[in-house]
Amino acid sequence: MEQLDKMHCEACRIGAPTLTDEEIRALRTEVPDWAIVESDGIRKLQRVFPLENFAEALAFTDRVGRMAEVEGHHPTLLTEWGKTTVTWWSMKIKGLHRNDFIAAAKTDALYQAFDDAK
Amino acid sequence: MEQLDKMHCEACRIGAPTLTDEEIRALRTEVPDWAIVESDGIRKLQRVFPLENFAEALAFTDRVGRMAEVEGHHPTLLTEWGKTTVTWWSMKIKGLHRNDFIAAAKTDALYQAFDDAK
């Protein structure tokens, strides 16, 4: 399979099917550090990224946000002292789409690059 | 009283007293758009700032975060499509300090300036 972090999000329309449990199991092996959380009956991908302090968390939030703008797919980003929590899901289908796994893989790559640059 | 948004946060040490209910009532009149929320038994100031889209929410998050770094006092910032939720409290005293009201007033001023600049 092509690496997820090299792929791009595609347009997601209302009514597109959410992923099956089997598809989710297969995709999760590509982004093993992400948890699947459920809120309001919607499954989401979530990962907490540890960072040195508030300034670093803010910088990482900004980096992920800019990637999201490029992809046209948007997460929630919780910035706190020493960590940023990133949550991906597809609002239009109220669940997980392949886009969310692509975006999660891209977030992992950004974190790796962020860490390598220190 | 001097305008809160012109004041600066002071060093807050472990053991400093939290504000009394009376002090909170008086300070809240200066930042009427903020709610007092309680989580894990800790009172916090919280306001949701509506913004046009994700890019604006990210830009506002960055602006508030930079102010926080200058003040040496840090909130949590939840960035979503069309809104940023800002929450202030003083971790060292597990509650509300005058600093939180100063920071809330400064956040309001940033939002006003952000809106005026459009």
Coordinates of N, CA, C and O in Angstrom, one line a residue, chain A residues 54-55 58-59 61-62 64-66 68-69 74-81 89 91, chain B residues 54-55 58-59 61-62 64-66 68-69 74-81 89 91:
Chain A
F54 N 4.8 25.4 26.5 CA 3.6 26.0 25.8 C 4.0 26.5 24.4 O 3.2 26.3 23.4
A55 N 5.1 27.1 24.3 CA 5.5 27.7 23.0 C 5.6 26.6 21.9 O 5.2 26.8 20.8
L58 N 2.2 25.4 20.9 CA 1.6 26.4 20.0 C 2.2 26.3 18.6 O 1.4 26.3 17.6
A59 N 3.5 26.1 18.5 CA 4.1 26.0 17.2 C 3.7 24.7 16.5 O 3.4 24.7 15.3
T61 N 0.8 23.1 17.0 CA -0.6 23.3 16.6 C -0.7 24.1 15.3 O -1.4 23.8 14.4
D62 N 0.2 25.1 15.2 CA 0.2 26.0 14.0 C 0.6 25.1 12.8 O 0.0 25.2 11.7
V64 N 0.3 21.8 12.3 CA -0.8 20.9 12.0 C -1.9 21.6 11.3 O -2.5 21.2 10.3
G65 N -2.2 22.8 11.9 CA -3.3 23.6 11.3 C -3.1 24.0 9.9 O -4.0 24.0 9.0
R66 N -1.8 24.4 9.6 CA -1.5 24.8 8.2 C -1.6 23.6 7.2 O -2.0 23.7 6.1
A68 N -3.6 21.1 7.6 CA -5.1 20.9 7.5 C -5.7 21.9 6.4 O -6.5 21.4 5.6
E69 N -5.2 23.1 6.4 CA -5.7 24.1 5.4 C -5.3 23.6 4.0 O -6.1 23.7 3.1
H74 N -10.2 19.4 8.4 CA -9.8 20.1 9.6 C -10.0 19.3 10.9 O -11.1 18.8 11.1
P75 N -9.0 19.3 11.7 CA -9.1 18.6 13.0 C -9.6 19.6 14.1 O -9.8 20.7 13.9
T76 N -9.7 19.1 15.3 CA -9.7 20.0 16.5 C -8.3 19.8 17.1 O -7.7 18.8 17.1
L77 N -7.8 21.0 17.6 CA -6.5 21.1 18.1 C -6.5 21.7 19.5 O -6.9 22.8 19.7
L78 N -6.2 20.9 20.5 CA -6.2 21.4 21.9 C -4.8 21.7 22.3 O -3.9 20.7 22.4
T79 N -4.5 22.9 22.5 CA -3.1 23.4 22.9 C -3.0 23.6 24.4 O -3.8 24.4 24.9
E80 N -2.1 22.9 25.0 CA -1.9 23.1 26.4 C -0.4 23.2 26.7 O 0.4 22.9 25.9
W81 N -0.1 23.6 28.0 CA 1.4 23.6 28.3 C 1.9 22.2 28.2 O 1.5 21.3 28.8
W89 N -11.8 13.6 12.5 CA -12.9 12.8 12.0 C -13.6 13.5 10.9 O -13.2 14.7 10.6
M91 N -16.8 15.2 9.7 CA -18.0 15.8 10.1 C -19.2 15.4 9.2 O -20.3 15.1 9.6
Chain B
F54 N -11.6 27.9 9.7 CA -10.5 27.3 10.5 C -9.3 28.1 10.5 O -8.6 28.3 11.5
A55 N -9.0 28.7 9.3 CA -7.8 29.5 9.2 C -7.8 30.7 10.2 O -6.8 31.0 10.9
L58 N -7.3 29.4 13.8 CA -5.9 29.1 14.0 C -5.1 30.4 14.2 O -4.2 30.4 15.1
A59 N -5.4 31.4 13.5 CA -4.7 32.7 13.6 C -5.0 33.3 15.0 O -4.1 33.9 15.6
T61 N -6.0 31.7 17.7 CA -5.3 30.8 18.7 C -3.8 31.2 18.8 O -3.3 31.4 19.9
D62 N -3.2 31.5 17.7 CA -1.8 31.9 17.7 C -1.6 33.2 18.4 O -0.6 33.4 19.2
V64 N -3.5 34.6 20.7 CA -3.7 34.5 22.2 C -2.5 33.7 22.8 O -2.0 34.1 23.9
G65 N -2.0 32.7 22.1 CA -0.9 32.0 22.6 C 0.4 32.8 22.8 O 1.1 32.7 23.7
R66 N 0.6 33.7 21.8 CA 1.7 34.6 21.9 C 1.6 35.6 23.1 O 2.6 35.9 23.8
A68 N 0.0 34.9 25.8 CA 0.2 34.1 27.0 C 1.7 33.9 27.3 O 2.1 34.0 28.4
E69 N 2.5 33.8 26.2 CA 3.9 33.6 26.4 C 4.5 34.9 27.0 O 5.4 34.9 27.9
H74 N -0.5 30.7 31.1 CA -0.9 29.9 29.9 C -2.3 29.3 30.0 O -2.6 28.6 31.0
P75 N -3.1 29.4 28.9 CA -4.5 28.9 28.9 C -4.5 27.5 28.2 O -3.4 27.0 27.8
T76 N -5.6 26.9 28.1 CA -5.8 25.9 27.1 C -6.6 26.6 25.9 O -7.4 27.4 26.1
L77 N -6.2 26.2 24.7 CA -6.8 26.8 23.5 C -7.3 25.6 22.6 O -6.5 24.8 22.1
L78 N -8.6 25.6 22.4 CA -9.2 24.6 21.6 C -9.6 25.2 20.2 O -10.5 26.1 20.2
T79 N -8.9 24.8 19.2 CA -9.1 25.4 17.9 C -10.0 24.4 17.1 O -9.6 23.2 16.9
E80 N -11.1 24.9 16.5 CA -12.0 24.2 15.7 C -12.4 25.0 14.5 O -12.1 26.2 14.5
W81 N -13.0 24.4 13.5 CA -13.5 25.1 12.4 C -14.5 26.2 12.9 O -15.5 25.9 13.4
W89 N -7.1 29.4 33.9 CA -7.1 29.2 35.4 C -5.7 29.1 35.9 O -4.8 29.1 35.0
M91 N -3.0 26.9 37.5 CA -2.8 25.5 37.9 C -2.1 25.5 39.3 O -2.5 24.6 40.1

